[in-house]
Amino acid sequence: MTKFLHHSPCENCGSRDNLAVYEDHTYCFGCRQYNTLNGELPKIKERTEFKNMIDGKVEALPSRKIDSETCNKFNYQTGVYNGKPVHIANYYDKDYNIVAQKLRFQDKKFTWLGDTDKITLFGQNIWRDGGDKSKLIITEGELDCLSVSKVQQNKWPVVSVPSGATSAKKYIKKELDWISKFSSIILMYDEDEAGKQAVIDCASILPVKKVKIATLPAKDPSELLQSGRGEQIISAMWEAKSYTPQGIIEGSDTKELLLKDDFVETVPYQWNGFNNKLGGIRQGELVLLTAGTGIGKSQVCREITHHLISKKQKVGYIALEESVKRSIRGIVSVGLNQLIHLPDVREKISEEKILEEFDKVKNYICFYDHFGSSDTDDLMNRIRYMVQSLDCKTIILDHISIVVSGIGEGDERRLIDNTMTQLRKLVEELGCALFLVSHLKRPEGKGHEEGSQVSLSQLRGSSSLASLADAVVAFERDQQDEIQNNVMKVRVLKNRYSGDTGIACNLIYNKETGRLTEGTFDE
């Protein structure tokens, strides 16, 4: 036996005084590492001391069925803080200094002492960097970490995130280099909603081929150990499933997608030219309607709305540049072939006839009485309500520039990008059809009011208007032409359904009835 000299901190496991220094060797009673000195005393790193931390003692936790050997391994202690008994989870920095303590009270409340900005994962200080055959288990709490380590005799590396599920991703990201050195990374989080979400969040930033997800038959490892089912923790560890990122599908699993057609509810347009190009109005698609000022976009919306109503399809009608009164009068006018918002026309048609047409549409349409407000989040919720609660199959939104103008100051392109992304997601989520009106930028030379041809590059505000829409339909009309100022050329600029673009048809406006009817066109 060589002469014992003194106790010192252990550089390997980070304990304060578990390292016994002899004349010719050292031995750590914490991590059990033996080193020969060859006449040289061990080098002791200078350690940072935090005066407000407390001293405790390592002992078994009988109520948790965790032995003293496991607690000693992790330097997990019990003590007293402000007269109350506490558990003390000691946290270390990358240089194996104890820099913080997480105190757990009997009522399950927590408080921190020390510098939490420097902490690593709980238990990280114990384990050497992973080798080719090493596995690492990550838990959601310190007691879970101790439970997992105890049942497998402290053999495999186990660590815990410091503050539960909500901040798990932050700490995993911070220690990503260290974690990634292990050949197998097993996430063993709590079996509750927060834990399941944290598993997805953390797995998404870890090396895909290394990550596995453990499923527990109880809330957490600590509960299993306390109930005498420690062997089920071992089973969960060995049966952990490899993580597959959401949305990834193997080609061999796409056979049904190849052969089976999903039913998509489709309503034909009232205009043959539209059907020939676009193949009808389909649920789950976003169609962008665009034209210059005063060309007739709003009338197109009214015509489509009335047509859908005639097919018993309920429509959510959101016209942000006009009142609900003007909207309902415009739609009823389509059915009457009379412009009832004009005073001289209104005098010639009976209220009975107006109400007769109103009765045909009233149960198949709803409006958004916006009062000049166009807050984006509020608008999205209104659309969701129209579809999910009022059974609207189609939404008409006229127009997007008004929506983003209500958001406040900011870059119009970015605001339109954000709004279009939300609308695209909403259409996918709800499975409704959406007709969205957009304005155009003023072209150089001849303007759109003089019949200038429309291109995708002229959409006002953002390229996302075209990229996120399933179809883009433009309307061109020369308002100054003495003969054909009532003829609107319909041009399909984008068509994700079939790829068929170009002129679809002409729509001829009848000034007496206010209706749009399909006509022929010359290429």
mmCIF file of C-alpha atoms in Angstrom, residues 101-465:
data_model
loop_
_atom_site.group_PDB
_atom_site.id
_atom_site.type_symbol
_atom_site.label_atom_id
_atom_site.label_comp_id
_atom_site.label_asym_id
_atom_site.label_seq_id
_atom_site.Cartn_x
_atom_site.Cartn_y
_atom_site.Cartn_z
ATOM 1 C CA GLN A 101 -27.368 23.669 -8.701
ATOM 2 C CA LYS A 102 -30.981 22.823 -9.358
ATOM 3 C CA LEU A 103 -32.834 22.454 -6.060
ATOM 4 C CA ARG A 104 -35.971 20.318 -5.978
ATOM 5 C CA PHE A 105 -38.362 20.863 -3.058
ATOM 6 C CA GLN A 106 -40.810 18.325 -1.665
ATOM 7 C CA ASP A 107 -43.717 20.113 -3.379
ATOM 8 C CA LYS A 108 -41.919 19.540 -6.727
ATOM 9 C CA LYS A 109 -41.067 23.215 -7.125
ATOM 10 C CA PHE A 110 -37.561 24.137 -8.296
ATOM 11 C CA THR A 111 -35.047 26.909 -7.906
ATOM 12 C CA TRP A 112 -31.602 27.435 -9.394
ATOM 13 C CA LEU A 113 -28.368 28.558 -7.742
ATOM 14 C CA GLY A 114 -25.175 29.546 -9.555
ATOM 15 C CA ASP A 115 -24.613 30.370 -13.218
ATOM 16 C CA THR A 116 -27.101 28.540 -15.472
ATOM 17 C CA ASP A 117 -25.629 30.109 -18.618
ATOM 18 C CA LYS A 118 -22.602 27.806 -18.406
ATOM 19 C CA ILE A 119 -24.293 24.493 -17.659
ATOM 20 C CA THR A 120 -24.102 21.398 -19.836
ATOM 21 C CA LEU A 121 -26.586 18.514 -19.768
ATOM 22 C CA PHE A 122 -27.079 16.888 -16.370
ATOM 23 C CA GLY A 123 -24.581 14.022 -16.154
ATOM 24 C CA GLN A 124 -22.593 15.103 -19.198
ATOM 25 C CA ASN A 125 -19.488 15.633 -17.084
ATOM 26 C CA ILE A 126 -19.369 11.905 -16.191
ATOM 27 C CA TRP A 127 -19.136 10.335 -19.610
ATOM 28 C CA ARG A 128 -16.242 10.310 -22.034
ATOM 29 C CA ASP A 129 -16.961 11.254 -25.636
ATOM 30 C CA GLY A 130 -18.839 8.529 -27.509
ATOM 31 C CA GLY A 131 -16.987 5.905 -29.498
ATOM 32 C CA ASP A 132 -18.058 3.788 -32.424
ATOM 33 C CA LYS A 133 -20.135 1.413 -30.285
ATOM 34 C CA SER A 134 -21.405 3.737 -27.569
ATOM 35 C CA LYS A 135 -25.008 4.703 -26.974
ATOM 36 C CA LEU A 136 -26.390 7.734 -25.175
ATOM 37 C CA ILE A 137 -29.808 7.945 -23.503
ATOM 38 C CA ILE A 138 -31.305 11.420 -23.035
ATOM 39 C CA THR A 139 -34.136 11.905 -20.539
ATOM 40 C CA GLU A 140 -36.362 14.802 -19.575
ATOM 41 C CA GLY A 141 -35.441 15.067 -15.856
ATOM 42 C CA GLU A 142 -32.651 14.339 -13.391
ATOM 43 C CA LEU A 143 -34.559 11.622 -11.488
ATOM 44 C CA ASP A 144 -35.417 9.961 -14.801
ATOM 45 C CA CYS A 145 -31.723 10.055 -15.676
ATOM 46 C CA LEU A 146 -30.777 8.408 -12.367
ATOM 47 C CA SER A 147 -33.534 5.796 -12.805
ATOM 48 C CA VAL A 148 -32.334 4.784 -16.273
ATOM 49 C CA SER A 149 -28.718 4.626 -15.136
ATOM 50 C CA LYS A 150 -29.556 2.594 -12.019
ATOM 51 C CA VAL A 151 -31.466 -0.183 -13.831
ATOM 52 C CA GLN A 152 -28.506 -0.854 -16.144
ATOM 53 C CA GLN A 153 -25.858 -0.608 -13.380
ATOM 54 C CA ASN A 154 -24.618 2.772 -14.607
ATOM 55 C CA LYS A 155 -23.150 1.127 -17.700
ATOM 56 C CA TRP A 156 -24.457 3.186 -20.597
ATOM 57 C CA PRO A 157 -24.167 6.995 -20.666
ATOM 58 C CA VAL A 158 -27.359 8.744 -19.557
ATOM 59 C CA VAL A 159 -27.974 12.492 -19.370
ATOM 60 C CA SER A 160 -30.930 14.789 -18.850
ATOM 61 C CA VAL A 161 -31.976 18.138 -20.248
ATOM 62 C CA PRO A 162 -31.957 20.755 -17.465
ATOM 63 C CA SER A 163 -35.435 22.260 -17.600
ATOM 64 C CA GLY A 164 -37.901 19.768 -19.015
ATOM 65 C CA ALA A 165 -39.598 19.462 -22.377
ATOM 66 C CA THR A 166 -40.192 23.121 -23.226
ATOM 67 C CA SER A 167 -36.482 24.022 -23.380
ATOM 68 C CA ALA A 168 -35.142 20.603 -24.389
ATOM 69 C CA LYS A 169 -34.340 21.610 -27.969
ATOM 70 C CA LYS A 170 -32.330 24.627 -26.802
ATOM 71 C CA TYR A 171 -30.009 22.504 -24.640
ATOM 72 C CA ILE A 172 -29.739 19.705 -27.207
ATOM 73 C CA LYS A 173 -28.695 22.260 -29.813
ATOM 74 C CA LYS A 174 -26.151 23.761 -27.411
ATOM 75 C CA GLU A 175 -24.481 20.364 -26.829
ATOM 76 C CA LEU A 176 -24.984 19.040 -30.361
ATOM 77 C CA ASP A 177 -21.280 18.446 -31.042
ATOM 78 C CA TRP A 178 -20.856 16.318 -27.910
ATOM 79 C CA ILE A 179 -24.092 14.370 -28.436
ATOM 80 C CA SER A 180 -23.322 13.681 -32.093
ATOM 81 C CA LYS A 181 -20.145 11.771 -31.182
ATOM 82 C CA PHE A 182 -22.234 8.859 -29.900
ATOM 83 C CA SER A 183 -23.166 6.183 -32.410
ATOM 84 C CA SER A 184 -26.689 5.762 -30.990
ATOM 85 C CA ILE A 185 -28.808 8.509 -29.421
ATOM 86 C CA ILE A 186 -31.977 7.373 -27.617
ATOM 87 C CA LEU A 187 -34.555 9.997 -26.644
ATOM 88 C CA MET A 188 -36.517 8.736 -23.617
ATOM 89 C CA TYR A 189 -38.818 11.655 -22.793
ATOM 90 C CA ASP A 190 -42.060 11.734 -20.823
ATOM 91 C CA GLU A 191 -45.110 10.105 -22.385
ATOM 92 C CA ASP A 192 -47.224 13.260 -22.362
ATOM 93 C CA GLU A 193 -48.033 15.798 -25.068
ATOM 94 C CA ALA A 194 -45.167 18.103 -24.126
ATOM 95 C CA GLY A 195 -42.701 15.213 -24.101
ATOM 96 C CA LYS A 196 -43.877 13.857 -27.446
ATOM 97 C CA GLN A 197 -43.559 17.281 -29.048
ATOM 98 C CA ALA A 198 -40.097 17.728 -27.533
ATOM 99 C CA VAL A 199 -39.023 14.381 -29.021
ATOM 100 C CA ILE A 200 -39.972 15.603 -32.514
ATOM 101 C CA ASP A 201 -38.314 18.994 -31.978
ATOM 102 C CA CYS A 202 -35.054 17.488 -30.702
ATOM 103 C CA ALA A 203 -34.903 14.593 -33.165
ATOM 104 C CA SER A 204 -35.193 17.057 -36.046
ATOM 105 C CA ILE A 205 -31.805 18.633 -35.221
ATOM 106 C CA LEU A 206 -29.901 15.429 -34.354
ATOM 107 C CA PRO A 207 -28.091 13.132 -36.845
ATOM 108 C CA VAL A 208 -30.967 11.207 -38.410
ATOM 109 C CA LYS A 209 -29.223 7.842 -38.709
ATOM 110 C CA LYS A 210 -28.286 7.855 -35.023
ATOM 111 C CA VAL A 211 -31.559 8.937 -33.384
ATOM 112 C CA LYS A 212 -33.985 6.475 -31.819
ATOM 113 C CA ILE A 213 -37.221 7.097 -29.946
ATOM 114 C CA ALA A 214 -38.010 5.084 -26.813
ATOM 115 C CA THR A 215 -41.659 4.447 -25.926
ATOM 116 C CA LEU A 216 -42.517 3.877 -22.261
ATOM 117 C CA PRO A 217 -45.514 2.033 -20.745
ATOM 118 C CA ALA A 218 -45.772 4.768 -18.069
ATOM 119 C CA LYS A 219 -45.339 8.512 -17.795
ATOM 120 C CA ASP A 220 -41.569 8.433 -17.275
ATOM 121 C CA PRO A 221 -38.650 6.159 -16.215
ATOM 122 C CA SER A 222 -38.888 7.257 -12.570
ATOM 123 C CA GLU A 223 -42.498 6.084 -12.367
ATOM 124 C CA LEU A 224 -41.542 2.699 -13.834
ATOM 125 C CA LEU A 225 -38.702 2.196 -11.368
ATOM 126 C CA GLN A 226 -40.827 3.213 -8.372
ATOM 127 C CA SER A 227 -43.533 0.722 -9.371
ATOM 128 C CA GLY A 228 -41.032 -2.128 -9.579
ATOM 129 C CA ARG A 229 -40.975 -2.257 -13.388
ATOM 130 C CA GLY A 230 -37.364 -1.272 -13.949
ATOM 131 C CA GLU A 231 -36.895 -4.051 -16.510
ATOM 132 C CA GLN A 232 -39.377 -2.227 -18.760
ATOM 133 C CA ILE A 233 -36.962 0.719 -18.904
ATOM 134 C CA ILE A 234 -34.313 -1.668 -20.246
ATOM 135 C CA SER A 235 -36.802 -3.053 -22.782
ATOM 136 C CA ALA A 236 -37.743 0.454 -23.926
ATOM 137 C CA MET A 237 -34.077 1.277 -24.408
ATOM 138 C CA TRP A 238 -33.360 -1.803 -26.569
ATOM 139 C CA GLU A 239 -36.650 -1.591 -28.459
ATOM 140 C CA ALA A 240 -36.317 2.110 -29.312
ATOM 141 C CA LYS A 241 -37.353 2.790 -32.900
ATOM 142 C CA SER A 242 -35.251 4.670 -35.424
ATOM 143 C CA TYR A 243 -36.533 8.179 -35.987
ATOM 144 C CA THR A 244 -38.066 8.980 -39.372
ATOM 145 C CA PRO A 245 -38.558 12.687 -40.100
ATOM 146 C CA GLN A 246 -42.203 13.580 -40.644
ATOM 147 C CA GLY A 247 -43.269 13.788 -44.260
ATOM 148 C CA ILE A 248 -40.648 11.365 -45.622
ATOM 149 C CA ILE A 249 -42.191 8.427 -47.505
ATOM 150 C CA GLU A 250 -40.237 5.526 -48.970
ATOM 151 C CA GLY A 251 -40.894 4.942 -52.682
ATOM 152 C CA SER A 252 -42.008 1.376 -51.935
ATOM 153 C CA ASP A 253 -44.851 2.811 -49.806
ATOM 154 C CA THR A 254 -46.332 4.893 -52.626
ATOM 155 C CA LYS A 255 -48.089 2.135 -54.572
ATOM 156 C CA GLU A 256 -51.589 3.162 -53.447
ATOM 157 C CA LEU A 257 -50.797 6.799 -54.205
ATOM 158 C CA LEU A 258 -49.881 5.732 -57.737
ATOM 159 C CA LEU A 259 -52.986 3.671 -58.442
ATOM 160 C CA LYS A 260 -55.737 5.138 -56.256
ATOM 161 C CA ASP A 261 -57.380 8.435 -57.201
ATOM 162 C CA ASP A 262 -58.481 10.593 -54.304
ATOM 163 C CA PHE A 263 -61.936 12.078 -54.661
ATOM 164 C CA VAL A 264 -61.725 15.833 -55.128
ATOM 165 C CA GLU A 265 -65.051 17.627 -55.264
ATOM 166 C CA THR A 266 -65.191 19.607 -58.498
ATOM 167 C CA VAL A 267 -67.798 22.012 -59.838
ATOM 168 C CA PRO A 268 -67.649 23.038 -63.534
ATOM 169 C CA TYR A 269 -67.350 26.736 -64.311
ATOM 170 C CA GLN A 270 -70.271 28.346 -66.100
ATOM 171 C CA TRP A 271 -67.882 29.295 -68.929
ATOM 172 C CA ASN A 272 -66.613 26.565 -71.268
ATOM 173 C CA GLY A 273 -63.315 28.324 -71.901
ATOM 174 C CA PHE A 274 -62.521 28.192 -68.193
ATOM 175 C CA ASN A 275 -63.356 24.476 -68.032
ATOM 176 C CA ASN A 276 -61.267 23.666 -71.090
ATOM 177 C CA LYS A 277 -58.211 25.262 -69.503
ATOM 178 C CA LEU A 278 -58.700 24.746 -65.752
ATOM 179 C CA GLY A 279 -60.906 21.661 -65.579
ATOM 180 C CA GLY A 280 -63.412 23.121 -63.118
ATOM 181 C CA ILE A 281 -63.411 24.509 -59.576
ATOM 182 C CA ARG A 282 -61.652 22.033 -57.249
ATOM 183 C CA GLN A 283 -61.659 21.928 -53.468
ATOM 184 C CA GLY A 284 -58.206 22.488 -51.985
ATOM 185 C CA GLU A 285 -57.004 24.862 -54.698
ATOM 186 C CA LEU A 286 -56.148 28.566 -54.636
ATOM 187 C CA VAL A 287 -57.002 30.490 -57.813
ATOM 188 C CA LEU A 288 -55.648 34.006 -58.215
ATOM 189 C CA LEU A 289 -57.748 36.463 -60.229
ATOM 190 C CA THR A 290 -55.993 39.591 -61.432
ATOM 191 C CA ALA A 291 -56.600 42.593 -63.692
ATOM 192 C CA GLY A 292 -56.034 46.312 -63.879
ATOM 193 C CA THR A 293 -58.232 48.816 -62.059
ATOM 194 C CA GLY A 294 -61.843 48.903 -63.237
ATOM 195 C CA ILE A 295 -61.530 45.939 -65.608
ATOM 196 C CA GLY A 296 -64.229 43.848 -63.893
ATOM 197 C CA LYS A 297 -62.633 41.577 -61.273
ATOM 198 C CA SER A 298 -65.427 42.104 -58.758
ATOM 199 C CA GLN A 299 -68.092 41.220 -61.315
ATOM 200 C CA VAL A 300 -66.233 38.000 -62.125
ATOM 201 C CA CYS A 301 -66.322 37.168 -58.397
ATOM 202 C CA ARG A 302 -70.072 37.816 -58.253
ATOM 203 C CA GLU A 303 -70.701 35.663 -61.334
ATOM 204 C CA ILE A 304 -68.679 32.754 -59.948
ATOM 205 C CA THR A 305 -70.398 33.096 -56.566
ATOM 206 C CA HIS A 306 -73.897 33.050 -58.048
ATOM 207 C CA HIS A 307 -72.985 30.079 -60.229
ATOM 208 C CA LEU A 308 -71.757 28.096 -57.211
ATOM 209 C CA ILE A 309 -74.900 28.995 -55.249
ATOM 210 C CA SER A 310 -77.008 27.701 -58.141
ATOM 211 C CA LYS A 311 -75.167 24.383 -57.669
ATOM 212 C CA LYS A 312 -76.048 24.389 -53.929
ATOM 213 C CA GLN A 313 -72.441 25.169 -52.996
ATOM 214 C CA LYS A 314 -72.143 27.509 -50.012
ATOM 215 C CA VAL A 315 -69.776 30.463 -50.467
ATOM 216 C CA GLY A 316 -67.956 32.676 -47.972
ATOM 217 C CA TYR A 317 -67.802 36.113 -49.597
ATOM 218 C CA ILE A 318 -65.192 38.588 -48.305
ATOM 219 C CA ALA A 319 -65.107 41.832 -50.293
ATOM 220 C CA LEU A 320 -62.913 44.238 -48.363
ATOM 221 C CA GLU A 321 -63.487 47.225 -50.664
ATOM 222 C CA GLU A 322 -67.284 47.209 -50.410
ATOM 223 C CA SER A 323 -69.987 46.878 -47.800
ATOM 224 C CA VAL A 324 -72.006 43.722 -47.204
ATOM 225 C CA LYS A 325 -75.003 45.658 -48.576
ATOM 226 C CA ARG A 326 -73.218 46.215 -51.883
ATOM 227 C CA SER A 327 -72.080 42.572 -51.980
ATOM 228 C CA ILE A 328 -75.513 41.008 -51.466
ATOM 229 C CA ARG A 329 -77.105 43.436 -53.934
ATOM 230 C CA GLY A 330 -74.445 42.554 -56.515
ATOM 231 C CA ILE A 331 -75.027 38.808 -56.153
ATOM 232 C CA VAL A 332 -78.829 39.103 -56.239
ATOM 233 C CA SER A 333 -78.450 41.324 -59.312
ATOM 234 C CA VAL A 334 -76.748 38.456 -61.161
ATOM 235 C CA GLY A 335 -79.789 36.251 -60.654
ATOM 236 C CA LEU A 336 -82.184 39.031 -61.645
ATOM 237 C CA ASN A 337 -80.165 40.195 -64.664
ATOM 238 C CA GLN A 338 -80.744 43.655 -63.244
ATOM 239 C CA LEU A 339 -78.348 46.104 -61.575
ATOM 240 C CA ILE A 340 -80.505 46.753 -58.528
ATOM 241 C CA HIS A 341 -77.922 48.962 -56.823
ATOM 242 C CA LEU A 342 -78.635 51.626 -59.456
ATOM 243 C CA PRO A 343 -81.547 53.862 -58.322
ATOM 244 C CA ASP A 344 -83.292 54.030 -61.697
ATOM 245 C CA VAL A 345 -83.222 50.236 -62.033
ATOM 246 C CA ARG A 346 -84.325 49.718 -58.441
ATOM 247 C CA GLU A 347 -87.456 51.801 -59.101
ATOM 248 C CA LYS A 348 -88.530 49.502 -61.937
ATOM 249 C CA ILE A 349 -88.289 46.165 -60.090
ATOM 250 C CA SER A 350 -90.617 45.086 -57.320
ATOM 251 C CA GLU A 351 -89.449 44.225 -53.829
ATOM 252 C CA GLU A 352 -91.308 40.928 -54.169
ATOM 253 C CA LYS A 353 -89.167 39.929 -57.129
ATOM 254 C CA ILE A 354 -85.973 40.943 -55.330
ATOM 255 C CA LEU A 355 -86.933 38.891 -52.277
ATOM 256 C CA GLU A 356 -87.804 35.934 -54.475
ATOM 257 C CA GLU A 357 -84.253 35.901 -55.807
ATOM 258 C CA PHE A 358 -82.867 36.589 -52.326
ATOM 259 C CA ASP A 359 -84.593 33.453 -51.019
ATOM 260 C CA LYS A 360 -82.667 31.418 -53.604
ATOM 261 C CA VAL A 361 -79.270 32.600 -52.363
ATOM 262 C CA LYS A 362 -79.650 33.432 -48.660
ATOM 263 C CA ASN A 363 -78.900 29.945 -47.333
ATOM 264 C CA TYR A 364 -75.830 29.453 -49.518
ATOM 265 C CA ILE A 365 -73.754 32.501 -48.724
ATOM 266 C CA CYS A 366 -72.209 34.272 -45.747
ATOM 267 C CA PHE A 367 -70.276 37.526 -45.516
ATOM 268 C CA TYR A 368 -67.567 39.096 -43.384
ATOM 269 C CA ASP A 369 -68.745 42.455 -42.061
ATOM 270 C CA HIS A 370 -65.214 43.769 -41.712
ATOM 271 C CA PHE A 371 -65.967 47.374 -40.621
ATOM 272 C CA GLY A 372 -62.804 48.439 -42.402
ATOM 273 C CA SER A 373 -60.660 45.987 -40.394
ATOM 274 C CA SER A 374 -58.391 43.537 -42.193
ATOM 275 C CA ASP A 375 -56.142 42.085 -39.482
ATOM 276 C CA THR A 376 -54.553 38.967 -40.982
ATOM 277 C CA ASP A 377 -54.900 36.603 -38.034
ATOM 278 C CA ASP A 378 -58.491 37.689 -37.499
ATOM 279 C CA LEU A 379 -59.236 37.192 -41.195
ATOM 280 C CA MET A 380 -57.748 33.678 -41.150
ATOM 281 C CA ASN A 381 -59.947 32.785 -38.193
ATOM 282 C CA ARG A 382 -63.033 34.139 -39.997
ATOM 283 C CA ILE A 383 -62.257 32.010 -43.040
ATOM 284 C CA ARG A 384 -61.696 28.956 -40.845
ATOM 285 C CA TYR A 385 -65.057 29.567 -39.156
ATOM 286 C CA MET A 386 -66.830 29.997 -42.500
ATOM 287 C CA VAL A 387 -65.515 26.645 -43.733
ATOM 288 C CA GLN A 388 -65.575 24.533 -40.584
ATOM 289 C CA SER A 389 -68.681 25.875 -38.839
ATOM 290 C CA LEU A 390 -70.805 27.286 -41.667
ATOM 291 C CA ASP A 391 -69.911 24.618 -44.257
ATOM 292 C CA CYS A 392 -68.659 26.989 -46.945
ATOM 293 C CA LYS A 393 -67.063 25.079 -49.811
ATOM 294 C CA THR A 394 -65.545 28.124 -51.505
ATOM 295 C CA ILE A 395 -64.118 31.421 -50.250
ATOM 296 C CA ILE A 396 -63.978 34.587 -52.346
ATOM 297 C CA LEU A 397 -61.405 37.098 -51.025
ATOM 298 C CA ASP A 398 -61.286 40.467 -52.752
ATOM 299 C CA HIS A 399 -58.481 41.528 -52.420
ATOM 300 C CA ILE A 400 -55.061 40.754 -50.888
ATOM 301 C CA SER A 401 -53.639 44.285 -51.024
ATOM 302 C CA ILE A 402 -56.356 45.455 -48.626
ATOM 303 C CA VAL A 403 -55.486 42.582 -46.285
ATOM 304 C CA VAL A 404 -51.823 43.553 -45.967
ATOM 305 C CA SER A 405 -52.590 47.280 -45.786
ATOM 306 C CA GLY A 406 -54.348 46.630 -42.485
ATOM 307 C CA ILE A 407 -51.270 45.039 -40.908
ATOM 308 C CA GLY A 408 -49.437 48.319 -40.471
ATOM 309 C CA GLU A 409 -46.129 49.662 -41.689
ATOM 310 C CA GLY A 410 -43.729 47.253 -43.306
ATOM 311 C CA ASP A 411 -42.353 45.963 -46.561
ATOM 312 C CA GLU A 412 -45.325 45.127 -48.819
ATOM 313 C CA ARG A 413 -43.507 42.220 -50.467
ATOM 314 C CA ARG A 414 -42.754 40.578 -47.122
ATOM 315 C CA LEU A 415 -46.297 41.166 -45.858
ATOM 316 C CA ILE A 416 -47.797 39.613 -48.987
ATOM 317 C CA ASP A 417 -45.349 36.680 -48.715
ATOM 318 C CA ASN A 418 -46.488 35.999 -45.155
ATOM 319 C CA THR A 419 -50.177 36.389 -45.983
ATOM 320 C CA MET A 420 -49.989 34.180 -49.076
ATOM 321 C CA THR A 421 -48.186 31.494 -47.084
ATOM 322 C CA GLN A 422 -50.920 31.576 -44.440
ATOM 323 C CA LEU A 423 -53.654 31.403 -47.090
ATOM 324 C CA ARG A 424 -51.919 28.517 -48.856
ATOM 325 C CA LYS A 425 -51.664 26.566 -45.590
ATOM 326 C CA LEU A 426 -55.273 27.386 -44.759
ATOM 327 C CA VAL A 427 -56.532 26.045 -48.091
ATOM 328 C CA GLU A 428 -54.570 22.825 -47.528
ATOM 329 C CA GLU A 429 -55.835 22.547 -43.962
ATOM 330 C CA LEU A 430 -59.501 23.223 -44.705
ATOM 331 C CA GLY A 431 -59.741 21.627 -48.138
ATOM 332 C CA CYS A 432 -61.770 24.533 -49.496
ATOM 333 C CA ALA A 433 -61.498 26.364 -52.816
ATOM 334 C CA LEU A 434 -60.230 29.950 -52.581
ATOM 335 C CA PHE A 435 -60.543 32.661 -55.224
ATOM 336 C CA LEU A 436 -58.134 35.473 -54.348
ATOM 337 C CA VAL A 437 -58.127 38.825 -56.121
ATOM 338 C CA SER A 438 -54.836 40.654 -56.656
ATOM 339 C CA HIS A 439 -53.958 43.972 -58.236
ATOM 340 C CA LEU A 440 -51.311 44.613 -60.885
ATOM 341 C CA LYS A 441 -48.349 46.926 -61.077
ATOM 342 C CA ARG A 442 -48.678 49.706 -63.612
ATOM 343 C CA PRO A 443 -46.782 48.670 -66.785
ATOM 344 C CA GLU A 444 -44.551 50.904 -68.832
ATOM 345 C CA GLY A 445 -46.230 52.379 -71.874
ATOM 346 C CA LYS A 446 -49.828 51.338 -72.539
ATOM 347 C CA GLY A 447 -51.713 50.706 -69.300
ATOM 348 C CA HIS A 448 -54.020 47.839 -68.398
ATOM 349 C CA GLU A 449 -57.056 50.096 -68.745
ATOM 350 C CA GLU A 450 -56.091 50.291 -72.434
ATOM 351 C CA GLY A 451 -55.963 46.520 -72.859
ATOM 352 C CA SER A 452 -52.271 45.912 -72.150
ATOM 353 C CA GLN A 453 -51.422 42.201 -71.987
ATOM 354 C CA VAL A 454 -50.928 40.906 -68.433
ATOM 355 C CA SER A 455 -47.914 38.830 -67.348
ATOM 356 C CA LEU A 456 -47.021 37.126 -64.056
ATOM 357 C CA SER A 457 -44.219 39.638 -63.482
ATOM 358 C CA GLN A 458 -46.845 42.395 -63.189
ATOM 359 C CA LEU A 459 -48.518 40.934 -60.088
ATOM 360 C CA ARG A 460 -48.266 43.602 -57.448
ATOM 361 C CA GLY A 461 -46.177 43.000 -54.357
ATOM 362 C CA SER A 462 -44.542 39.574 -54.386
ATOM 363 C CA SER A 463 -43.600 36.587 -56.528
ATOM 364 C CA SER A 464 -45.332 34.380 -53.935
ATOM 365 C CA LEU A 465 -48.663 35.423 -55.463
#
